[in-house]
């Protein structure tokens, strides 16, 4: 089968290769992949900033395709079913444990830049009928994370949600927060992207280049109340302001490190406003299933910025790694 291998921790180390089609073991399913989608995580793997991979490897956490063969003992799936294999195949539900993190598609297990992959049947989620393979491939990491963020803070029509930037997770969170009836404020470096976010339902927009104190602007836009949920994607350069933008009892949902991993923060506002700092590691298969169900119920369609061919995977990585030009998700067509 055709694959794209990552030969080492470098964006220049992506190369076409040929590998044997894997055989599904007991409890596994062979999936014929039809699409993949990139996350910032995949760039981190390809630049040596994410621990775990052994090179050469087949990269990219997220994908979607159809069931091609069932291993022994597999029930509930049939050849031809449209499925998404989850990034964390061994974390089905419940609390995170160290053993559930060992298997990570596109990091310690074969990823999605391959025509076929064998995965545990329990790690599959059915693709909502209204989504294409390309759209579905964008869900596992980003939609699961955005879904957990919105659910973590009991968001409803009374809530304000602050989203940082217009990348993959933020745009899913915008869609889910609006589906929960919340008011959404979103930041971006680009007025054009902010205008696009408004068409998706964003109520307040802040250009964080033109308004560097976006925490103060969030307080202004909420009459001093602050946000009930801040989806913290930035890390070093944004964490302190995310805390500053959170209201009393608000949640800062910590997922990202786009600007580095070691912020300096003042603990006083965290204590005084009883702010909840909640970390997140994507989420289990059950959270992906719930996110997919919400997308089906609300007829939400992932925002796909651009679709690349598998032979052009390096360009897809470069588009994401550039960090500034995309809005939502970047996808890759896999196979014929
Ligand atoms: N822990 C978890 O569970 C989890 C899960 C998924 C993702 N993540 C992490 O979350 C982060 C976002 O992931 P993603 O896949 O959504 O990334 P992405 O699609 O690459 O989004 C990046 C966007 O972030 C915005 N951005 C960059 N610097 C910023 C800054 N200083 N302030 C505000 N926004 C800034 C930019 O938006 P504009 O172009 O609009 O300015 C950029 O387009 C990454 O660090 C990723 O590793 C963590």
mmCIF file of C-alpha atoms and ligand atoms in Angstrom:
data_model
loop_
_atom_site.group_PDB
_atom_site.id
_atom_site.type_symbol
_atom_site.label_atom_id
_atom_site.label_comp_id
_atom_site.label_asym_id
_atom_site.label_seq_id
_atom_site.Cartn_x
_atom_site.Cartn_y
_atom_site.Cartn_z
ATOM 1 C CA UNK A 1 0.000 0.000 0.000
ATOM 2 C CA UNK A 2 1.053 3.603 -0.519
ATOM 3 C CA UNK A 3 2.013 5.576 2.559
ATOM 4 C CA UNK A 4 3.765 8.800 3.417
ATOM 5 C CA UNK A 5 6.536 8.176 5.913
ATOM 6 C CA UNK A 6 8.123 10.664 8.258
ATOM 7 C CA UNK A 7 11.763 9.584 8.270
ATOM 8 C CA UNK A 8 12.821 11.794 11.171
ATOM 9 C CA UNK A 9 11.758 14.810 13.241
ATOM 10 C CA UNK A 10 11.870 17.312 10.380
ATOM 11 C CA UNK A 11 9.287 18.858 8.066
ATOM 12 C CA UNK A 12 11.674 17.960 5.221
ATOM 13 C CA UNK A 13 11.566 14.247 6.132
ATOM 14 C CA UNK A 14 8.181 13.356 4.598
ATOM 15 C CA UNK A 15 8.549 10.858 1.734
ATOM 16 C CA UNK A 16 6.370 8.429 -0.242
ATOM 17 C CA UNK A 17 6.915 4.755 0.590
ATOM 18 C CA UNK A 18 5.343 1.354 0.145
ATOM 19 C CA UNK A 19 4.373 -0.936 3.037
ATOM 20 C CA UNK A 20 2.489 -4.216 3.401
ATOM 21 C CA UNK A 21 -1.231 -3.906 4.063
ATOM 22 C CA UNK A 22 -1.592 -4.726 7.798
ATOM 23 C CA UNK A 23 -3.730 -7.702 8.863
ATOM 24 C CA UNK A 24 -6.350 -7.018 11.543
ATOM 25 C CA UNK A 25 -5.638 -8.983 14.728
ATOM 26 C CA UNK A 26 -8.236 -10.261 17.175
ATOM 27 C CA UNK A 27 -10.585 -7.424 18.123
ATOM 28 C CA UNK A 28 -9.203 -5.223 15.357
ATOM 29 C CA UNK A 29 -10.616 -3.798 12.159
ATOM 30 C CA UNK A 30 -8.796 -3.019 8.928
ATOM 31 C CA UNK A 31 -9.818 0.463 7.809
ATOM 32 C CA UNK A 32 -9.334 1.685 4.261
ATOM 33 C CA UNK A 33 -8.480 5.318 4.900
ATOM 34 C CA UNK A 34 -10.003 7.897 2.563
ATOM 35 C CA UNK A 35 -8.950 11.144 4.228
ATOM 36 C CA UNK A 36 -6.682 12.525 6.911
ATOM 37 C CA UNK A 37 -6.539 15.851 8.677
ATOM 38 C CA UNK A 38 -3.712 17.755 10.311
ATOM 39 C CA UNK A 39 -3.481 19.075 13.852
ATOM 40 C CA UNK A 40 -0.832 21.282 15.400
ATOM 41 C CA UNK A 41 0.166 18.032 17.151
ATOM 42 C CA UNK A 42 1.307 16.572 13.801
ATOM 43 C CA UNK A 43 3.582 19.560 13.206
ATOM 44 C CA UNK A 44 4.969 19.087 16.733
ATOM 45 C CA UNK A 45 5.711 15.412 15.905
ATOM 46 C CA UNK A 46 7.374 16.440 12.641
ATOM 47 C CA UNK A 47 9.572 19.030 14.340
ATOM 48 C CA UNK A 48 10.681 16.908 17.302
ATOM 49 C CA UNK A 49 8.567 18.928 19.747
ATOM 50 C CA UNK A 50 6.294 16.026 20.732
ATOM 51 C CA UNK A 51 7.673 12.969 22.543
ATOM 52 C CA UNK A 52 6.983 9.352 21.596
ATOM 53 C CA UNK A 53 7.556 8.592 17.909
ATOM 54 C CA UNK A 54 10.096 6.087 16.577
ATOM 55 C CA UNK A 55 11.223 6.948 13.047
ATOM 56 C CA UNK A 56 10.516 6.126 10.282
ATOM 57 C CA UNK A 57 6.788 6.223 11.023
ATOM 58 C CA UNK A 58 3.460 6.861 9.307
ATOM 59 C CA UNK A 59 2.333 10.237 10.674
ATOM 60 C CA UNK A 60 -0.960 12.095 11.226
ATOM 61 C CA UNK A 61 -3.291 11.341 14.098
ATOM 62 C CA UNK A 62 -6.654 11.935 12.461
ATOM 63 C CA UNK A 63 -8.335 10.143 9.603
ATOM 64 C CA UNK A 64 -11.538 8.639 8.281
ATOM 65 C CA UNK A 65 -12.392 5.774 5.975
ATOM 66 C CA UNK A 66 -14.405 2.601 5.635
ATOM 67 C CA UNK A 67 -14.222 -0.819 7.215
ATOM 68 C CA UNK A 68 -12.379 -3.172 4.830
ATOM 69 C CA UNK A 69 -11.993 -6.344 6.943
ATOM 70 C CA UNK A 70 -12.965 -7.572 10.404
ATOM 71 C CA UNK A 71 -10.533 -9.351 12.714
ATOM 72 C CA UNK A 72 -11.644 -12.315 14.844
ATOM 73 C CA UNK A 73 -14.158 -11.535 17.545
ATOM 74 C CA UNK A 74 -15.315 -8.208 16.106
ATOM 75 C CA UNK A 75 -19.030 -7.531 16.339
ATOM 76 C CA UNK A 76 -21.083 -4.397 15.701
ATOM 77 C CA UNK A 77 -19.142 -3.348 12.571
ATOM 78 C CA UNK A 78 -19.544 -4.492 8.959
ATOM 79 C CA UNK A 79 -17.425 -4.166 5.839
ATOM 80 C CA UNK A 80 -18.234 -0.819 4.210
ATOM 81 C CA UNK A 81 -19.179 1.035 7.403
ATOM 82 C CA UNK A 82 -17.902 4.640 7.367
ATOM 83 C CA UNK A 83 -15.716 5.203 10.426
ATOM 84 C CA UNK A 84 -13.263 7.463 12.246
ATOM 85 C CA UNK A 85 -10.483 5.692 14.189
ATOM 86 C CA UNK A 86 -9.778 7.662 17.377
ATOM 87 C CA UNK A 87 -6.375 9.210 18.128
ATOM 88 C CA UNK A 88 -6.215 7.483 21.560
ATOM 89 C CA UNK A 89 -7.491 3.982 20.666
ATOM 90 C CA UNK A 90 -7.147 2.491 24.165
ATOM 91 C CA UNK A 91 -9.053 5.227 26.012
ATOM 92 C CA UNK A 92 -12.676 4.250 25.576
ATOM 93 C CA UNK A 93 -14.286 6.212 28.419
ATOM 94 C CA UNK A 94 -13.856 7.304 32.015
ATOM 95 C CA UNK A 95 -10.783 8.874 33.581
ATOM 96 C CA UNK A 96 -7.390 9.104 31.985
ATOM 97 C CA UNK A 97 -4.804 6.550 33.153
ATOM 98 C CA UNK A 98 -1.145 6.298 32.071
ATOM 99 C CA UNK A 99 -1.802 3.063 30.162
ATOM 100 C CA UNK A 100 -4.567 4.653 28.071
ATOM 101 C CA UNK A 101 -2.070 7.164 26.698
ATOM 102 C CA UNK A 102 0.539 4.694 25.444
ATOM 103 C CA UNK A 103 -1.182 4.142 22.090
ATOM 104 C CA UNK A 104 -1.467 7.375 20.076
ATOM 105 C CA UNK A 105 -2.183 7.234 16.360
ATOM 106 C CA UNK A 106 0.370 9.172 14.351
ATOM 107 C CA UNK A 107 2.753 9.219 17.313
ATOM 108 C CA UNK A 108 3.364 5.724 18.765
ATOM 109 C CA UNK A 109 0.970 3.890 16.388
ATOM 110 C CA UNK A 110 0.626 4.092 12.594
ATOM 111 C CA UNK A 111 -1.163 7.262 11.543
ATOM 112 C CA UNK A 112 -3.455 8.258 8.707
ATOM 113 C CA UNK A 113 -1.145 8.969 5.743
ATOM 114 C CA UNK A 114 -1.603 5.358 4.601
ATOM 115 C CA UNK A 115 -4.157 3.564 2.463
ATOM 116 C CA UNK A 116 -4.948 1.071 5.241
ATOM 117 C CA UNK A 117 -4.589 0.882 9.007
ATOM 118 C CA UNK A 118 -5.499 -1.840 11.528
ATOM 119 C CA UNK A 119 -7.030 -0.430 14.728
ATOM 120 C CA UNK A 120 -8.989 -1.756 17.725
ATOM 121 C CA UNK A 121 -12.682 -2.060 16.825
ATOM 122 C CA UNK A 122 -13.480 -0.288 20.111
ATOM 123 C CA UNK A 123 -11.634 2.823 18.897
ATOM 124 C CA UNK A 124 -13.978 3.391 15.937
ATOM 125 C CA UNK A 125 -16.784 5.928 15.801
ATOM 126 C CA UNK A 126 -19.380 5.976 13.010
ATOM 127 C CA UNK A 127 -19.216 8.972 10.670
ATOM 128 C CA UNK A 128 -22.369 11.133 10.826
ATOM 129 C CA UNK A 129 -24.385 10.620 7.635
ATOM 130 C CA UNK A 130 -24.194 14.282 6.592
ATOM 131 C CA UNK A 131 -20.370 14.389 6.620
ATOM 132 C CA UNK A 132 -17.916 13.435 3.869
ATOM 133 C CA UNK A 133 -14.740 11.461 4.590
ATOM 134 C CA UNK A 134 -12.722 14.698 4.434
ATOM 135 C CA UNK A 135 -15.041 16.436 6.898
ATOM 136 C CA UNK A 136 -15.109 13.434 9.234
ATOM 137 C CA UNK A 137 -11.316 13.180 9.226
ATOM 138 C CA UNK A 138 -11.172 16.540 11.005
ATOM 139 C CA UNK A 139 -13.066 15.341 14.080
ATOM 140 C CA UNK A 140 -11.013 12.978 16.278
ATOM 141 C CA UNK A 141 -8.537 15.328 17.992
ATOM 142 C CA UNK A 142 -10.016 18.785 17.416
ATOM 143 C CA UNK A 143 -13.761 18.165 17.773
ATOM 144 C CA UNK A 144 -13.255 15.842 20.752
ATOM 145 C CA UNK A 145 -11.194 18.516 22.503
ATOM 146 C CA UNK A 146 -13.606 21.338 21.683
ATOM 147 C CA UNK A 147 -16.547 19.226 22.819
ATOM 148 C CA UNK A 148 -14.891 18.451 26.155
ATOM 149 C CA UNK A 149 -14.066 22.133 26.639
ATOM 150 C CA UNK A 150 -17.671 23.200 26.195
ATOM 151 C CA UNK A 151 -18.981 20.358 28.393
ATOM 152 C CA UNK A 152 -16.354 20.980 31.103
ATOM 153 C CA UNK A 153 -17.816 24.343 32.007
ATOM 154 C CA UNK A 154 -21.554 23.578 31.821
ATOM 155 C CA UNK A 155 -21.929 26.151 29.058
ATOM 156 C CA UNK A 156 -25.457 27.364 28.253
ATOM 157 C CA UNK A 157 -27.397 30.422 27.085
ATOM 158 C CA UNK A 158 -26.232 32.329 30.172
ATOM 159 C CA UNK A 159 -22.537 31.788 29.304
ATOM 160 C CA UNK A 160 -19.789 33.682 27.525
ATOM 161 C CA UNK A 161 -17.044 31.645 25.856
ATOM 162 C CA UNK A 162 -13.710 33.180 24.823
ATOM 163 C CA UNK A 163 -11.789 31.448 22.012
ATOM 164 C CA UNK A 164 -8.189 32.267 21.074
ATOM 165 C CA UNK A 165 -7.428 32.261 17.353
ATOM 166 C CA UNK A 166 -9.293 30.675 14.465
ATOM 167 C CA UNK A 167 -7.503 27.316 14.258
ATOM 168 C CA UNK A 168 -9.084 23.887 14.204
ATOM 169 C CA UNK A 169 -10.042 23.511 17.870
ATOM 170 C CA UNK A 170 -11.309 27.084 18.238
ATOM 171 C CA UNK A 171 -13.651 26.841 15.249
ATOM 172 C CA UNK A 172 -15.140 23.543 16.459
ATOM 173 C CA UNK A 173 -15.559 25.169 19.897
ATOM 174 C CA UNK A 174 -17.332 28.121 18.246
ATOM 175 C CA UNK A 175 -19.783 25.724 16.595
ATOM 176 C CA UNK A 176 -20.379 23.713 19.797
ATOM 177 C CA UNK A 177 -20.675 26.800 22.027
ATOM 178 C CA UNK A 178 -23.270 28.346 19.697
ATOM 179 C CA UNK A 179 -25.142 25.008 19.634
ATOM 180 C CA UNK A 180 -25.289 25.308 23.447
ATOM 181 C CA UNK A 181 -26.759 28.805 23.116
ATOM 182 C CA UNK A 182 -23.695 30.592 24.493
ATOM 183 C CA UNK A 183 -22.336 34.009 23.580
ATOM 184 C CA UNK A 184 -18.937 33.629 21.859
ATOM 185 C CA UNK A 185 -16.033 36.062 21.717
ATOM 186 C CA UNK A 186 -13.161 35.050 19.442
ATOM 187 C CA UNK A 187 -9.728 36.538 18.816
ATOM 188 C CA UNK A 188 -7.607 36.477 15.677
ATOM 189 C CA UNK A 189 -4.637 38.174 14.077
ATOM 190 C CA UNK A 190 -6.796 38.786 11.004
ATOM 191 C CA UNK A 191 -9.891 40.965 10.537
ATOM 192 C CA UNK A 192 -10.850 38.839 7.546
ATOM 193 C CA UNK A 193 -10.886 35.714 9.710
ATOM 194 C CA UNK A 194 -12.871 37.544 12.383
ATOM 195 C CA UNK A 195 -15.471 38.478 9.763
ATOM 196 C CA UNK A 196 -15.648 34.801 8.789
ATOM 197 C CA UNK A 197 -16.058 33.808 12.439
ATOM 198 C CA UNK A 198 -19.018 36.188 12.653
ATOM 199 C CA UNK A 199 -20.717 34.332 9.808
ATOM 200 C CA UNK A 200 -20.398 31.187 11.954
ATOM 201 C CA UNK A 201 -22.121 32.928 14.854
ATOM 202 C CA UNK A 202 -19.342 34.701 16.789
ATOM 203 C CA UNK A 203 -20.899 37.560 18.770
ATOM 204 C CA UNK A 204 -17.772 39.492 19.716
ATOM 205 C CA UNK A 205 -14.443 39.670 17.874
ATOM 206 C CA UNK A 206 -11.032 40.980 18.930
ATOM 207 C CA UNK A 207 -7.984 41.418 16.717
ATOM 208 C CA UNK A 208 -5.223 40.459 19.166
ATOM 209 C CA UNK A 209 -2.595 42.279 17.085
ATOM 210 C CA UNK A 210 -4.508 45.573 17.081
ATOM 211 C CA UNK A 211 -5.762 45.053 20.644
ATOM 212 C CA UNK A 212 -2.903 43.375 22.519
ATOM 213 C CA UNK A 213 -4.775 43.642 25.853
ATOM 214 C CA UNK A 214 -7.564 41.349 24.685
ATOM 215 C CA UNK A 215 -8.291 40.329 28.291
ATOM 216 C CA UNK A 216 -9.312 43.918 29.084
ATOM 217 C CA UNK A 217 -11.353 44.023 25.874
ATOM 218 C CA UNK A 218 -13.129 40.801 26.899
ATOM 219 C CA UNK A 219 -14.006 42.391 30.260
ATOM 220 C CA UNK A 220 -15.297 45.454 28.394
ATOM 221 C CA UNK A 221 -17.411 43.315 26.051
ATOM 222 C CA UNK A 222 -18.899 41.474 29.047
ATOM 223 C CA UNK A 223 -19.545 44.572 31.184
ATOM 224 C CA UNK A 224 -16.789 43.497 33.585
ATOM 225 C CA UNK A 225 -18.158 39.984 34.128
ATOM 226 C CA UNK A 226 -15.472 38.087 32.168
ATOM 227 C CA UNK A 227 -15.776 34.787 30.315
ATOM 228 C CA UNK A 228 -17.223 31.626 31.832
ATOM 229 C CA UNK A 229 -14.923 29.516 29.652
ATOM 230 C CA UNK A 230 -11.609 30.454 28.052
ATOM 231 C CA UNK A 231 -10.179 27.891 25.635
ATOM 232 C CA UNK A 232 -6.447 28.379 26.234
ATOM 233 C CA UNK A 233 -4.648 27.352 23.059
ATOM 234 C CA UNK A 234 -1.700 29.737 23.202
ATOM 235 C CA UNK A 235 0.416 28.763 26.202
ATOM 236 C CA UNK A 236 3.322 31.033 27.135
ATOM 237 C CA UNK A 237 2.146 34.291 25.535
ATOM 238 C CA UNK A 238 -1.564 33.961 26.278
ATOM 239 C CA UNK A 239 -2.030 32.116 29.572
ATOM 240 C CA UNK A 240 -1.872 35.147 31.864
ATOM 241 C CA UNK A 241 -4.397 37.066 29.767
ATOM 242 C CA UNK A 242 -6.665 34.022 29.586
ATOM 243 C CA UNK A 243 -6.763 34.048 33.386
ATOM 244 C CA UNK A 244 -7.362 37.822 33.253
ATOM 245 C CA UNK A 245 -10.289 37.368 30.873
ATOM 246 C CA UNK A 246 -11.997 34.682 32.977
ATOM 247 C CA UNK A 247 -14.856 35.741 35.226
ATOM 248 C CA UNK A 248 -15.612 34.638 38.795
ATOM 249 C CA UNK A 249 -15.768 30.843 38.866
ATOM 250 C CA UNK A 250 -14.724 30.753 35.207
ATOM 251 C CA UNK A 251 -12.829 27.875 33.635
ATOM 252 C CA UNK A 252 -9.528 28.237 31.811
ATOM 253 C CA UNK A 253 -9.414 25.081 29.723
ATOM 254 C CA UNK A 254 -5.721 24.488 29.060
ATOM 255 C CA UNK A 255 -4.965 22.652 25.852
ATOM 256 C CA UNK A 256 -2.303 24.404 23.848
ATOM 257 C CA UNK A 257 1.234 25.581 23.526
ATOM 258 C CA UNK A 258 1.184 27.502 20.232
ATOM 259 C CA UNK A 259 3.470 30.180 21.729
ATOM 260 C CA UNK A 260 5.502 27.993 24.110
ATOM 261 C CA UNK A 261 4.949 25.996 27.259
ATOM 262 C CA UNK A 262 6.161 28.101 30.179
ATOM 263 C CA UNK A 263 3.924 31.069 30.966
ATOM 264 C CA UNK A 264 4.324 33.302 33.996
ATOM 265 C CA UNK A 265 1.078 33.983 35.812
ATOM 266 C CA UNK A 266 -0.088 35.845 38.884
ATOM 267 C CA UNK A 267 -1.901 33.428 41.217
ATOM 268 C CA UNK A 268 -3.855 36.179 42.993
ATOM 269 C CA UNK A 269 -6.633 36.512 40.353
ATOM 270 C CA UNK A 270 -6.870 32.704 40.176
ATOM 271 C CA UNK A 271 -7.600 32.646 43.922
ATOM 272 C CA UNK A 272 -9.643 35.834 44.180
ATOM 273 C CA UNK A 273 -11.991 34.943 41.344
ATOM 274 C CA UNK A 274 -11.952 31.190 42.124
ATOM 275 C CA UNK A 275 -10.882 30.409 38.588
ATOM 276 C CA UNK A 276 -10.744 26.757 37.621
ATOM 277 C CA UNK A 277 -7.654 25.735 35.612
ATOM 278 C CA UNK A 278 -8.595 22.538 33.784
ATOM 279 C CA UNK A 279 -6.056 20.599 31.737
ATOM 280 C CA UNK A 280 -7.109 18.346 28.879
ATOM 281 C CA UNK A 281 -5.563 15.539 26.871
ATOM 282 C CA UNK A 282 -7.910 15.261 23.851
ATOM 283 C CA UNK A 283 -10.433 12.836 25.353
ATOM 284 C CA UNK A 284 -11.727 9.288 25.102
ATOM 285 C CA UNK A 285 -13.542 7.529 22.250
ATOM 286 C CA UNK A 286 -16.827 8.258 24.081
ATOM 287 C CA UNK A 287 -16.170 12.009 23.799
ATOM 288 C CA UNK A 288 -15.540 11.712 20.043
ATOM 289 C CA UNK A 289 -18.808 9.742 19.778
ATOM 290 C CA UNK A 290 -20.631 12.491 21.693
ATOM 291 C CA UNK A 291 -19.064 15.238 19.564
ATOM 292 C CA UNK A 292 -20.090 13.376 16.387
ATOM 293 C CA UNK A 293 -23.639 12.969 17.741
ATOM 294 C CA UNK A 294 -23.814 16.705 18.473
ATOM 295 C CA UNK A 295 -22.625 17.468 14.945
ATOM 296 C CA UNK A 296 -25.341 15.184 13.555
ATOM 297 C CA UNK A 297 -28.075 16.633 15.810
ATOM 298 C CA UNK A 298 -27.211 20.247 14.937
ATOM 299 C CA UNK A 299 -26.226 19.491 11.310
ATOM 300 C CA UNK A 300 -22.839 21.075 12.006
ATOM 301 C CA UNK A 301 -20.288 20.816 9.218
ATOM 302 C CA UNK A 302 -16.559 21.109 10.010
ATOM 303 C CA UNK A 303 -14.870 24.132 8.472
ATOM 304 C CA UNK A 304 -12.254 22.755 6.078
ATOM 305 C CA UNK A 305 -9.805 25.420 4.988
ATOM 306 C CA UNK A 306 -8.063 23.422 2.269
ATOM 307 C CA UNK A 307 -7.717 19.839 1.017
ATOM 308 C CA UNK A 308 -4.357 18.530 -0.235
ATOM 309 C CA UNK A 309 -3.537 15.294 -2.077
ATOM 310 C CA UNK A 310 -1.486 12.717 -0.155
ATOM 311 C CA UNK A 311 1.408 13.189 -2.577
ATOM 312 C CA UNK A 312 1.400 16.839 -1.513
ATOM 313 C CA UNK A 313 1.460 16.121 2.237
ATOM 314 C CA UNK A 314 4.557 18.263 2.767
ATOM 315 C CA UNK A 315 2.656 21.285 1.441
ATOM 316 C CA UNK A 316 -0.220 20.531 3.822
ATOM 317 C CA UNK A 317 2.204 20.492 6.757
ATOM 318 C CA UNK A 318 3.805 23.729 5.565
ATOM 319 C CA UNK A 319 0.361 25.365 5.308
ATOM 320 C CA UNK A 320 -0.383 24.468 8.953
ATOM 321 C CA UNK A 321 3.117 25.146 10.269
ATOM 322 C CA UNK A 322 2.987 28.646 8.760
ATOM 323 C CA UNK A 323 0.413 29.200 11.481
ATOM 324 C CA UNK A 324 -1.304 32.224 10.066
ATOM 325 C CA UNK A 325 -3.022 31.479 6.789
ATOM 326 C CA UNK A 326 -5.542 28.783 7.671
ATOM 327 C CA UNK A 327 -9.025 29.047 9.179
ATOM 328 C CA UNK A 328 -10.381 25.835 10.709
ATOM 329 C CA UNK A 329 -8.987 22.525 9.474
ATOM 330 C CA UNK A 330 -6.544 21.310 6.840
ATOM 331 C CA UNK A 331 -7.316 17.930 5.236
ATOM 332 C CA UNK A 332 -5.594 15.417 2.961
ATOM 333 C CA UNK A 333 -7.191 13.047 0.438
ATOM 334 C CA UNK A 334 -5.865 9.523 1.045
ATOM 335 C CA UNK A 335 -5.823 6.699 -1.506
ATOM 336 C CA UNK A 336 -7.374 6.655 -4.941
HETATM 337 N N1 LIG B 1 -4.428 19.181 24.956
HETATM 338 C C1 LIG B 1 -5.352 18.868 24.064
HETATM 339 O O1 LIG B 1 -6.312 18.155 24.364
HETATM 340 C C2 LIG B 1 -5.244 19.440 22.689
HETATM 341 C C3 LIG B 1 -6.069 19.004 21.660
HETATM 342 C C4 LIG B 1 -6.019 19.655 20.427
HETATM 343 C C5 LIG B 1 -5.121 20.690 20.227
HETATM 344 N N2 LIG B 1 -4.291 21.044 21.252
HETATM 345 C C6 LIG B 1 -3.375 22.174 21.113
HETATM 346 O O2 LIG B 1 -4.145 23.351 20.979
HETATM 347 C C7 LIG B 1 -3.455 24.285 20.165
HETATM 348 C C8 LIG B 1 -4.333 24.661 18.984
HETATM 349 O O3 LIG B 1 -4.473 23.520 18.167
HETATM 350 P P1 LIG B 1 -5.124 23.633 16.730
HETATM 351 O O4 LIG B 1 -4.970 22.280 16.108
HETATM 352 O O5 LIG B 1 -6.453 24.260 16.793
HETATM 353 O O6 LIG B 1 -4.090 24.640 16.051
HETATM 354 P P2 LIG B 1 -4.128 25.364 14.669
HETATM 355 O O7 LIG B 1 -5.272 24.878 13.832
HETATM 356 O O8 LIG B 1 -2.767 25.314 14.135
HETATM 357 O O9 LIG B 1 -4.499 26.871 15.098
HETATM 358 C C9 LIG B 1 -3.541 27.832 15.255
HETATM 359 C C10 LIG B 1 -4.208 29.201 15.361
HETATM 360 O O10 LIG B 1 -3.955 29.728 16.650
HETATM 361 C C11 LIG B 1 -3.948 31.126 16.573
HETATM 362 N N3 LIG B 1 -2.824 31.709 17.317
HETATM 363 C C12 LIG B 1 -1.508 31.582 17.097
HETATM 364 N N4 LIG B 1 -0.815 32.355 17.961
HETATM 365 C C13 LIG B 1 -1.747 32.977 18.739
HETATM 366 C C14 LIG B 1 -1.686 33.917 19.784
HETATM 367 N N5 LIG B 1 -0.532 34.390 20.236
HETATM 368 N N6 LIG B 1 -2.853 34.316 20.344
HETATM 369 C C15 LIG B 1 -4.037 33.861 19.916
HETATM 370 N N7 LIG B 1 -4.155 32.959 18.903
HETATM 371 C C16 LIG B 1 -3.023 32.540 18.330
HETATM 372 C C17 LIG B 1 -3.881 31.532 15.111
HETATM 373 O O11 LIG B 1 -5.168 32.053 14.787
HETATM 374 P P3 LIG B 1 -5.334 33.353 13.861
HETATM 375 O O12 LIG B 1 -4.728 32.989 12.541
HETATM 376 O O13 LIG B 1 -6.791 33.554 13.809
HETATM 377 O O14 LIG B 1 -4.602 34.490 14.526
HETATM 378 C C18 LIG B 1 -3.623 30.209 14.399
HETATM 379 O O15 LIG B 1 -4.258 30.130 13.153
HETATM 380 C C19 LIG B 1 -2.129 23.613 19.789
HETATM 381 O O16 LIG B 1 -1.137 23.978 20.702
HETATM 382 C C20 LIG B 1 -2.442 22.132 19.935
HETATM 383 O O17 LIG B 1 -1.316 21.355 20.169
HETATM 384 C C21 LIG B 1 -4.322 20.420 22.446
#
